[in-house]
Short mmCIF file of C-alpha atoms and ligand atoms in Angstrom, two decimals:
data_model
loop_
_atom_site.label_atom_id
_atom_site.label_comp_id
_atom_site.label_asym_id
_atom_site.label_seq_id
_atom_site.Cartn_x
_atom_site.Cartn_y
_atom_site.Cartn_z
CA UNK A 1 -20.05 28.55 -1.53
CA UNK A 2 -19.06 25.06 -0.41
CA UNK A 3 -15.66 24.00 -1.69
CA UNK A 4 -14.96 20.43 -2.72
CA UNK A 5 -11.66 18.58 -2.83
CA UNK A 6 -9.90 18.78 -6.22
CA UNK A 7 -10.92 16.24 -8.89
CA UNK A 8 -9.16 12.92 -8.40
CA UNK A 9 -8.46 13.45 -4.68
CA UNK A 10 -10.50 12.27 -1.73
CA UNK A 11 -10.93 12.68 2.00
CA UNK A 12 -10.21 9.51 3.91
CA UNK A 13 -12.04 8.84 7.16
CA UNK A 14 -14.10 6.35 9.14
CA UNK A 15 -13.59 2.69 8.30
CA UNK A 16 -11.32 3.60 5.38
CA UNK A 17 -8.80 4.91 7.88
CA UNK A 18 -8.94 1.60 9.77
CA UNK A 19 -8.38 -0.32 6.52
CA UNK A 20 -5.60 1.97 5.44
CA UNK A 21 -3.74 1.76 8.74
CA UNK A 22 -4.24 -1.99 8.80
CA UNK A 23 -2.72 -2.28 5.31
CA UNK A 24 0.20 0.02 6.08
CA UNK A 25 0.95 -1.55 9.46
CA UNK A 26 0.85 -5.02 7.95
CA UNK A 27 3.36 -3.92 5.36
CA UNK A 28 5.59 -2.32 8.00
CA UNK A 29 5.61 -5.49 10.06
CA UNK A 30 6.70 -7.48 7.01
CA UNK A 31 9.36 -4.93 6.11
CA UNK A 32 10.78 -5.41 9.56
CA UNK A 33 10.75 -9.21 9.19
CA UNK A 34 12.42 -8.99 5.77
CA UNK A 35 14.83 -6.30 7.06
CA UNK A 36 13.79 -3.31 4.95
CA UNK A 37 14.32 0.07 6.69
CA UNK A 38 12.16 3.13 6.19
CA UNK A 39 13.39 5.97 3.99
CA UNK A 40 11.34 9.17 3.81
CA UNK A 41 11.97 11.44 0.83
CA UNK A 42 10.39 14.82 -0.01
CA UNK A 43 6.98 14.87 -1.66
CA UNK A 44 8.36 17.04 -4.47
CA UNK A 45 11.66 16.84 -6.30
CA UNK A 46 13.48 18.60 -9.10
CA UNK A 47 11.54 17.69 -12.23
CA UNK A 48 14.57 16.03 -13.77
CA UNK A 49 14.58 13.37 -11.06
CA UNK A 50 11.50 11.94 -12.76
CA UNK A 51 11.94 12.94 -16.38
CA UNK A 52 15.43 11.41 -16.50
CA UNK A 53 14.47 8.15 -14.82
CA UNK A 54 10.89 7.30 -15.73
CA UNK A 55 11.61 8.26 -19.34
CA UNK A 56 10.70 11.21 -21.55
CA UNK A 57 8.50 9.03 -23.73
CA UNK A 58 6.30 7.64 -20.96
CA UNK A 59 2.71 8.73 -20.36
CA UNK A 60 3.66 9.88 -16.89
CA UNK A 61 6.35 12.30 -18.01
CA UNK A 62 4.51 13.36 -21.17
CA UNK A 63 1.11 14.04 -19.67
CA UNK A 64 0.69 13.23 -16.02
CA UNK A 65 3.17 15.13 -13.88
CA UNK A 66 2.17 17.90 -11.52
CA UNK A 67 5.01 20.23 -12.42
CA UNK A 68 5.30 23.81 -11.23
CA UNK A 69 7.87 26.56 -10.96
CA UNK A 70 8.71 27.84 -7.51
CA UNK A 71 9.25 31.52 -6.78
CA UNK A 72 12.84 31.31 -8.01
CA UNK A 73 11.73 29.71 -11.28
CA UNK A 74 12.98 26.17 -10.45
CA UNK A 75 10.99 23.40 -12.05
CA UNK A 76 9.67 21.08 -9.36
CA UNK A 77 7.32 18.10 -9.59
CA UNK A 78 5.06 16.35 -7.08
CA UNK A 79 6.35 12.79 -7.09
CA UNK A 80 4.40 10.52 -9.44
CA UNK A 81 6.13 7.41 -8.07
CA UNK A 82 8.63 6.44 -5.39
CA UNK A 83 11.63 4.75 -6.99
CA UNK A 84 13.23 7.79 -8.62
CA UNK A 85 13.25 9.73 -5.34
CA UNK A 86 14.66 6.76 -3.43
CA UNK A 87 17.45 6.36 -5.96
CA UNK A 88 18.20 10.08 -5.79
CA UNK A 89 18.31 9.87 -1.97
CA UNK A 90 20.53 6.78 -1.89
CA UNK A 91 23.04 8.47 -4.19
CA UNK A 92 22.89 11.87 -2.52
CA UNK A 93 23.42 10.36 0.93
CA UNK A 94 26.01 7.87 -0.37
CA UNK A 95 24.07 5.07 1.25
CA UNK A 96 25.63 2.69 -1.26
CA UNK A 97 29.07 3.11 0.32
CA UNK A 98 28.32 0.71 3.18
CA UNK A 99 26.83 -2.76 3.23
CA UNK A 100 24.99 -3.80 0.09
CA UNK A 101 22.21 -4.28 -0.72
CA UNK A 102 20.61 -1.22 0.79
CA UNK A 103 17.07 -2.43 1.59
CA UNK A 104 14.56 0.36 2.11
CA UNK A 105 10.84 0.92 2.05
CA UNK A 106 8.61 3.98 1.73
CA UNK A 107 4.96 4.92 2.07
CA UNK A 108 3.30 8.06 0.82
CA UNK A 109 1.12 9.96 -1.59
CA UNK A 110 1.91 9.95 -5.30
CA UNK A 111 0.43 12.39 -7.82
CA UNK A 112 -0.49 11.76 -11.45
CA UNK A 113 -2.68 13.90 -13.64
CA UNK A 114 -4.73 11.00 -15.01
CA UNK A 115 -8.39 10.81 -15.94
CA UNK A 116 -9.94 9.82 -12.61
CA UNK A 117 -12.04 6.67 -12.52
CA UNK A 118 -12.69 3.79 -10.13
CA UNK A 119 -9.27 2.76 -8.79
CA UNK A 120 -7.49 5.63 -10.50
CA UNK A 121 -6.91 8.84 -8.59
CA UNK A 122 -4.80 11.93 -9.07
CA UNK A 123 -3.47 11.63 -5.54
CA UNK A 124 -3.06 8.04 -4.40
CA UNK A 125 -1.06 6.27 -1.72
CA UNK A 126 1.70 3.79 -2.42
CA UNK A 127 3.79 1.44 -0.34
CA UNK A 128 7.03 0.37 -1.96
CA UNK A 129 10.38 -1.23 -1.31
CA UNK A 130 13.73 -1.14 -3.06
CA UNK A 131 16.82 -3.35 -2.72
CA UNK A 132 19.83 -1.59 -4.19
CA UNK A 133 23.20 -3.20 -4.76
CA UNK A 134 22.77 -6.82 -5.82
CA UNK A 135 21.68 -8.69 -8.90
CA UNK A 136 21.33 -11.96 -7.01
CA UNK A 137 18.06 -13.56 -8.24
CA UNK A 138 17.32 -14.43 -4.59
CA UNK A 139 16.47 -10.78 -3.99
CA UNK A 140 14.08 -10.78 -6.97
CA UNK A 141 12.24 -13.71 -5.46
CA UNK A 142 12.48 -12.16 -1.96
CA UNK A 143 10.75 -8.99 -3.14
CA UNK A 144 7.97 -11.07 -4.72
CA UNK A 145 7.83 -13.30 -1.64
CA UNK A 146 7.36 -10.26 0.61
CA UNK A 147 4.57 -8.96 -1.61
CA UNK A 148 2.90 -12.36 -1.83
CA UNK A 149 2.96 -12.69 1.96
CA UNK A 150 1.63 -9.16 2.34
CA UNK A 151 -1.38 -9.90 0.14
CA UNK A 152 -1.96 -13.25 1.85
CA UNK A 153 -1.87 -11.61 5.30
CA UNK A 154 -4.53 -9.16 4.19
CA UNK A 155 -6.75 -12.11 3.29
CA UNK A 156 -6.48 -12.16 -0.52
CA UNK A 157 -6.69 -15.65 -1.97
CA UNK A 158 -7.16 -15.27 -5.69
CA UNK A 159 -4.54 -12.81 -6.86
CA UNK A 160 -2.54 -13.70 -9.94
CA UNK A 161 1.16 -13.05 -10.23
CA UNK A 162 2.46 -12.35 -13.74
CA UNK A 163 6.17 -12.27 -14.35
CA UNK A 164 8.44 -11.63 -17.30
CA UNK A 165 11.97 -10.57 -18.12
CA UNK A 166 12.62 -7.38 -20.09
CA UNK A 167 16.27 -8.35 -20.60
CA UNK A 168 19.27 -6.11 -20.06
CA UNK A 169 19.82 -2.97 -22.12
CA UNK A 170 21.59 -4.99 -24.83
CA UNK A 171 18.96 -7.66 -25.39
CA UNK A 172 16.15 -5.16 -24.99
CA UNK A 173 17.60 -2.99 -27.72
CA UNK A 174 17.74 -6.00 -30.00
CA UNK A 175 14.15 -6.88 -29.17
CA UNK A 176 12.84 -3.34 -29.70
CA UNK A 177 14.48 -3.43 -33.16
CA UNK A 178 12.73 -6.72 -34.02
CA UNK A 179 9.43 -5.49 -32.63
CA UNK A 180 9.50 -2.24 -34.60
CA UNK A 181 10.36 -4.12 -37.75
CA UNK A 182 7.40 -6.42 -37.14
CA UNK A 183 5.07 -3.44 -36.58
CA UNK A 184 6.35 -1.24 -39.39
CA UNK A 185 3.76 -2.34 -41.98
CA UNK A 186 0.94 -2.03 -39.40
CA UNK A 187 1.78 1.30 -37.75
CA UNK A 188 -1.08 3.25 -39.31
CA UNK A 189 -3.56 0.65 -38.05
CA UNK A 190 -2.54 1.23 -34.40
CA UNK A 191 -4.53 3.63 -32.22
CA UNK A 192 -3.22 7.20 -32.17
CA UNK A 193 -1.60 6.71 -28.74
CA UNK A 194 0.21 3.59 -29.94
CA UNK A 195 1.35 5.34 -33.09
CA UNK A 196 3.11 7.86 -30.84
CA UNK A 197 4.42 5.02 -28.67
CA UNK A 198 5.86 3.38 -31.76
CA UNK A 199 8.36 6.23 -31.99
CA UNK A 200 8.78 7.14 -28.35
CA UNK A 201 8.39 3.96 -26.32
CA UNK A 202 7.35 0.98 -28.45
CA UNK A 203 7.19 -1.53 -25.58
CA UNK A 204 4.27 0.42 -24.12
CA UNK A 205 2.19 -0.84 -27.05
CA UNK A 206 2.01 -4.15 -25.13
CA UNK A 207 0.13 -2.25 -22.42
CA UNK A 208 -2.61 -0.95 -24.72
CA UNK A 209 -6.04 -2.21 -23.72
CA UNK A 210 -7.66 -1.60 -27.13
CA UNK A 211 -8.74 -4.82 -28.87
CA UNK A 212 -7.43 -3.72 -32.23
CA UNK A 213 -3.91 -3.06 -30.93
CA UNK A 214 -3.98 -6.32 -28.91
CA UNK A 215 -4.83 -8.21 -32.12
CA UNK A 216 -2.23 -6.43 -34.19
CA UNK A 217 0.59 -7.52 -31.87
CA UNK A 218 -0.76 -10.96 -30.98
CA UNK A 219 1.79 -12.77 -33.12
CA UNK A 220 4.66 -10.34 -32.60
CA UNK A 221 8.08 -11.63 -31.58
CA UNK A 222 8.39 -12.22 -27.83
CA UNK A 223 11.08 -10.66 -25.68
CA UNK A 224 12.06 -14.03 -24.22
CA UNK A 225 13.42 -15.13 -27.61
CA UNK A 226 15.77 -12.12 -27.60
CA UNK A 227 17.15 -12.61 -24.09
CA UNK A 228 20.91 -13.09 -23.89
CA UNK A 229 22.19 -16.14 -22.03
CA UNK A 230 22.89 -14.11 -18.84
CA UNK A 231 19.38 -12.71 -18.74
CA UNK A 232 17.87 -16.11 -19.49
CA UNK A 233 19.79 -17.82 -16.73
CA UNK A 234 18.97 -14.97 -14.27
CA UNK A 235 15.27 -15.31 -15.06
CA UNK A 236 15.39 -19.10 -14.65
CA UNK A 237 16.98 -18.70 -11.22
CA UNK A 238 14.29 -16.23 -10.13
CA UNK A 239 11.65 -18.77 -11.15
CA UNK A 240 13.59 -21.53 -9.35
CA UNK A 241 13.43 -19.62 -6.06
CA UNK A 242 9.76 -18.81 -6.56
CA UNK A 243 9.14 -22.54 -7.08
CA UNK A 244 11.12 -23.28 -3.93
CA UNK A 245 8.80 -20.88 -2.07
CA UNK A 246 5.80 -22.57 -3.71
CA UNK A 247 4.67 -19.23 -5.09
CA UNK A 248 2.40 -19.64 -8.10
CA UNK A 249 3.08 -17.41 -11.10
CA UNK A 250 2.34 -17.11 -14.81
CA UNK A 251 5.13 -16.15 -17.16
CA UNK A 252 3.50 -13.56 -19.40
CA UNK A 253 5.70 -12.77 -22.36
CA UNK A 254 3.55 -9.73 -23.19
CA UNK A 255 4.01 -8.14 -19.77
CA UNK A 256 5.88 -4.83 -19.89
CA UNK A 257 5.84 -2.03 -17.36
CA UNK A 258 5.32 1.64 -17.94
CA UNK A 259 8.65 3.10 -16.97
CA UNK A 260 11.79 3.12 -19.10
CA UNK A 261 14.12 2.11 -16.31
CA UNK A 262 13.09 -1.52 -15.96
CA UNK A 263 15.50 -4.33 -16.89
CA UNK A 264 15.31 -8.11 -16.45
CA UNK A 265 12.67 -9.30 -13.95
CA UNK A 266 9.33 -7.48 -13.95
CA UNK A 267 6.15 -8.64 -12.23
CA UNK A 268 2.62 -7.59 -11.43
CA UNK A 269 -0.06 -8.77 -8.99
CA UNK A 270 -3.49 -8.62 -10.59
CA UNK A 271 -6.98 -9.26 -9.27
CA UNK A 272 -9.76 -10.53 -11.49
CA UNK A 273 -12.18 -9.21 -8.89
CA UNK A 274 -11.25 -5.60 -9.60
CA UNK A 275 -13.80 -5.00 -12.31
CA UNK A 276 -12.14 -2.27 -14.27
CA UNK A 277 -9.18 -1.77 -16.50
CA UNK A 278 -7.39 -0.85 -13.28
CA UNK A 279 -6.89 -4.38 -12.06
CA UNK A 280 -3.22 -4.25 -11.04
CA UNK A 281 -2.71 -4.01 -7.29
CA UNK A 282 1.01 -3.58 -7.57
CA UNK A 283 4.14 -4.64 -9.26
CA UNK A 284 7.75 -3.86 -9.84
CA UNK A 285 10.96 -5.02 -11.30
CA UNK A 286 14.68 -4.61 -11.72
CA UNK A 287 16.30 -1.38 -12.74
CA UNK A 288 19.95 -2.31 -13.08
CA UNK A 289 21.08 0.83 -14.93
CA UNK A 290 19.18 3.53 -13.10
CA UNK A 291 21.66 4.18 -10.29
CA UNK A 292 24.47 4.78 -12.75
CA UNK A 293 22.20 6.84 -14.98
CA UNK A 294 21.61 9.10 -11.97
CA UNK A 295 25.34 9.63 -11.52
CA UNK A 296 25.77 6.91 -8.89
CA UNK A 297 27.91 3.78 -9.07
CA UNK A 298 27.12 0.98 -11.49
CA UNK A 299 25.04 -1.15 -9.11
CA UNK A 300 21.89 -3.09 -9.89
CA UNK A 301 18.59 -2.79 -8.04
CA UNK A 302 15.03 -4.03 -7.80
CA UNK A 303 11.82 -2.79 -6.20
CA UNK A 304 8.06 -2.80 -6.12
CA UNK A 305 5.14 -0.48 -5.42
CA UNK A 306 1.56 -1.28 -4.47
CA UNK A 307 -1.44 1.02 -4.41
CA UNK A 308 -3.10 1.25 -1.01
CA UNK A 309 -6.33 2.79 -2.36
CA UNK A 310 -6.88 -0.07 -4.78
CA UNK A 311 -6.06 -2.69 -2.13
CA UNK A 312 -8.49 -1.03 0.27
CA UNK A 313 -11.21 -0.95 -2.37
CA UNK A 314 -10.77 -4.64 -3.13
CA UNK A 315 -10.64 -5.65 0.55
CA UNK A 316 -13.99 -3.95 1.12
CA UNK A 317 -15.49 -5.42 -2.03
CA UNK A 318 -14.44 -8.93 -0.94
CA UNK A 319 -15.57 -8.33 2.65
CA UNK A 320 -12.07 -8.86 4.00
CA UNK A 321 -11.71 -7.47 7.48
CA UNK A 322 -9.29 -4.87 8.72
CA UNK A 323 -8.48 -6.70 11.95
CA UNK A 324 -7.60 -4.99 15.19
CA UNK A 325 -3.95 -3.96 15.38
CA UNK A 326 -3.46 -5.38 18.84
CA UNK A 327 -5.68 -7.42 21.03
CA UNK A 328 -6.69 -4.35 22.97
CA UNK A 329 -10.07 -3.78 24.53
CA UNK A 330 -11.99 -0.59 23.92
CA UNK A 331 -14.04 0.99 26.69
CA UNK A 332 -16.79 3.54 26.29
CA UNK A 333 -17.58 5.58 29.37
CA UNK A 334 -21.30 6.36 29.32
CA UNK A 335 -22.43 9.29 31.47
CA UNK A 336 -26.17 9.12 32.06
CA UNK A 337 -26.64 12.51 33.68
CA UNK A 338 -24.80 15.82 33.65
CA UNK A 339 -24.45 15.64 37.44
CA UNK A 340 -22.24 12.52 37.06
CA UNK A 341 -19.66 14.13 34.81
CA UNK A 342 -17.00 14.84 37.44
CA UNK A 343 -17.19 11.29 38.78
CA UNK A 344 -17.05 9.90 35.22
CA UNK A 345 -14.15 12.12 34.30
CA UNK A 346 -12.14 10.53 37.09
CA UNK A 347 -12.83 7.12 35.57
CA UNK A 348 -11.85 8.29 32.10
CA UNK A 349 -8.63 9.72 33.55
CA UNK A 350 -7.82 6.41 35.22
CA UNK A 351 -8.46 4.42 32.03
CA UNK A 352 -6.35 6.73 29.87
CA UNK A 353 -3.50 6.67 32.35
CA UNK A 354 -3.61 2.90 32.10
CA UNK A 355 -3.33 3.27 28.29
CA UNK A 356 -6.71 1.74 27.56
CA UNK A 357 -8.43 2.77 24.35
CA UNK A 358 -11.44 4.66 25.66
CA UNK A 359 -13.76 7.57 25.17
CA UNK A 360 -16.69 9.27 26.85
CA UNK A 361 -20.10 10.41 25.59
CA UNK A 362 -19.69 14.17 25.52
CA UNK A 363 -23.31 14.64 24.51
CA UNK A 364 -25.69 12.71 26.76
CA UNK A 365 -28.20 10.43 24.99
CA UNK A 366 -30.41 7.52 26.07
CA UNK A 367 -28.47 4.53 27.41
CA UNK A 368 -29.81 2.21 24.72
CA UNK A 369 -28.68 4.45 21.89
CA UNK A 370 -25.28 4.79 23.52
CA UNK A 371 -24.89 1.02 23.88
CA UNK A 372 -25.96 0.40 20.29
CA UNK A 373 -23.53 3.02 19.07
CA UNK A 374 -20.72 1.53 21.19
CA UNK A 375 -21.35 -1.95 19.80
CA UNK A 376 -21.42 -0.69 16.24
CA UNK A 377 -18.16 1.14 16.77
CA UNK A 378 -16.26 -1.86 18.08
CA UNK A 379 -16.27 -1.11 21.82
CA UNK A 380 -15.83 -4.17 24.06
CA UNK A 381 -16.98 -2.63 27.33
CA UNK A 382 -19.18 0.19 28.51
CA UNK A 383 -18.52 1.81 31.88
CA UNK A 384 -21.95 3.16 32.80
CA UNK A 385 -22.31 5.93 35.37
CA UNK A 386 -25.63 7.32 36.53
CA UNK A 387 -26.85 8.90 39.74
CA UNK A 388 -27.15 5.48 41.45
CA UNK A 389 -23.54 4.59 40.69
CA UNK A 390 -22.31 7.95 42.00
CA UNK A 391 -24.32 7.57 45.21
CA UNK A 392 -23.04 4.01 45.79
CA UNK A 393 -19.48 4.82 44.69
CA UNK A 394 -19.74 2.19 41.97
CA UNK A 395 -19.33 1.72 38.23
CA UNK A 396 -21.50 -0.59 36.15
CA UNK A 397 -19.40 -2.43 33.62
CA UNK A 398 -21.15 -3.99 30.67
CA UNK A 399 -19.30 -6.55 28.61
CA UNK A 400 -20.89 -5.64 25.28
CA UNK A 401 -19.86 -8.79 23.42
CA UNK A 402 -20.72 -11.27 26.18
CA UNK A 403 -23.79 -9.28 27.19
CA UNK A 404 -22.88 -9.56 30.88
CA UNK A 405 -22.95 -6.85 33.47
CA UNK A 406 -20.93 -6.30 36.67
CA UNK A 407 -20.80 -3.72 39.42
CA UNK A 408 -17.46 -2.55 40.78
CA UNK A 409 -16.75 -0.41 43.84
CA UNK A 410 -14.78 2.38 42.24
CA UNK A 411 -12.64 3.35 45.24
CA UNK A 412 -11.74 -0.21 46.29
CA UNK A 413 -12.00 -2.56 43.30
CA UNK A 414 -10.30 -0.85 40.38
CA UNK A 415 -8.12 -3.90 39.81
CA UNK A 416 -11.26 -5.88 39.01
CA UNK A 417 -11.88 -3.49 36.18
CA UNK A 418 -8.32 -4.08 34.98
CA UNK A 419 -8.84 -7.83 35.11
CA UNK A 420 -11.95 -7.55 33.06
CA UNK A 421 -10.57 -5.21 30.48
CA UNK A 422 -7.31 -7.01 30.05
CA UNK A 423 -9.37 -9.82 28.74
CA UNK A 424 -8.10 -12.40 31.13
CA UNK A 425 -11.43 -13.64 29.78
CA UNK A 426 -13.25 -16.14 31.90
CA UNK A 427 -10.69 -15.90 34.65
CA UNK A 428 -11.47 -12.25 35.09
CA UNK A 429 -15.15 -12.98 35.10
CA UNK A 430 -14.68 -15.51 37.88
CA UNK A 431 -12.66 -13.00 39.88
CA UNK A 432 -15.64 -10.66 39.92
P1 LIG B 1 2.89 1.90 -10.87
O1 LIG B 1 3.72 2.86 -10.06
O2 LIG B 1 2.22 2.58 -12.04
O3 LIG B 1 3.60 0.63 -11.21
O4 LIG B 1 1.69 1.50 -9.94
C1 LIG B 1 1.81 0.64 -8.86
C2 LIG B 1 0.46 0.52 -8.20
O5 LIG B 1 0.05 1.79 -7.71
C3 LIG B 1 -0.66 0.11 -9.13
O6 LIG B 1 -0.71 -1.27 -9.28
C4 LIG B 1 -1.88 0.66 -8.43
O7 LIG B 1 -2.29 -0.19 -7.38
C5 LIG B 1 -1.35 1.93 -7.84
N1 LIG B 1 -1.67 3.07 -8.71
C6 LIG B 1 -0.98 3.52 -9.78
N2 LIG B 1 -1.57 4.60 -10.31
C7 LIG B 1 -2.67 4.84 -9.57
C8 LIG B 1 -3.71 5.82 -9.61
N3 LIG B 1 -3.72 6.80 -10.49
N4 LIG B 1 -4.70 5.74 -8.69
C9 LIG B 1 -4.71 4.77 -7.75
N5 LIG B 1 -3.75 3.83 -7.66
C10 LIG B 1 -2.75 3.85 -8.55
#
């Protein structure tokens, strides 16, 4: 019997790996520029890490966590998101006791037992960042700036940024009261999920995609009208810095995010090109009370998370390229005959010792097929070795892109090969 991967998971290989690494490496470069340091946390945590932070009433905690008991009966959960673990780690390791804010980033698999569909997996990969220890609105705009730059660097041009403020715990409480009062006469008209949300987590009703629920709340009070003066002025400053950065945004007073811990600024990057309900590429927001809630000091924080799988899917759909990491040339050593293997192996050894990206055809095929394959797989050069080359002590180098061919004396002219490969470009060609 052939076994398949579990529902909602996938094997990642081929060009997807190139895209994925390109996306992750781009993010890492930006994290370095913006001074965010990597923090790696375990893939599973004590269940309470998530239930206490994300919120008992959220879909994730109610329905979507991969929770299991270990052999000693401890309840553990595969992480459904990154922030809770990062907060746990920052507190446990007292990282808050030094310079603030602590600016960290993470990458890794997240697990949610959701109904799989296009852009929604049960294991998916997120990149995220958190800045813990300041409520300065500059950091809110910095986090959005980083994300904006990240998407721009990947080639996206038409993403929309939605932003809102959820207020602090005081103004949010007031708003939830007003909102519930508004909905009270309509509760039984809401969908069954929203009826449950009405009791457990009423703000999630704003997230419902069902037309009927959208209509029912279309003229509900807006959170902005309940914001206290501190929250209003904080939000205005965030928008001021975004304007200063010339970042375009839409203030969406209906935007809420799924976890209980959010306060003040929240935001989401959305693509109209992702043709499904799953059109958010990433988002985040402030969580000013979470650190204290976890038993840490009363310090504010903000963060974001983006989904690599969805970004990858959209890049491919829009024909955006996963560029080469470095400007390095790739060389394919083509052995034409079994008798030339030892000679070719020496060449492969030389190239690898020089740190060139190279490989050899382990199974011998016709030269034309090999060259076609090399071109298709992004090789810049082929080093071709047949009986003639071995006899003459030479290597034939084919510049696949320029469609030019050179012969090099292997024992005496290795540096010519270096010149070529190092892409001194035309100079190297003249040297030959
Ligand atoms: P969230 O942690 O729910 O705010 O999600 C942040 C980002 O992670 C989303 O915008 C998606 O890009 C991605 N994401 C969330 N859930 C999934 C999922 N089940 N499958 C794939 N990507 C997801």
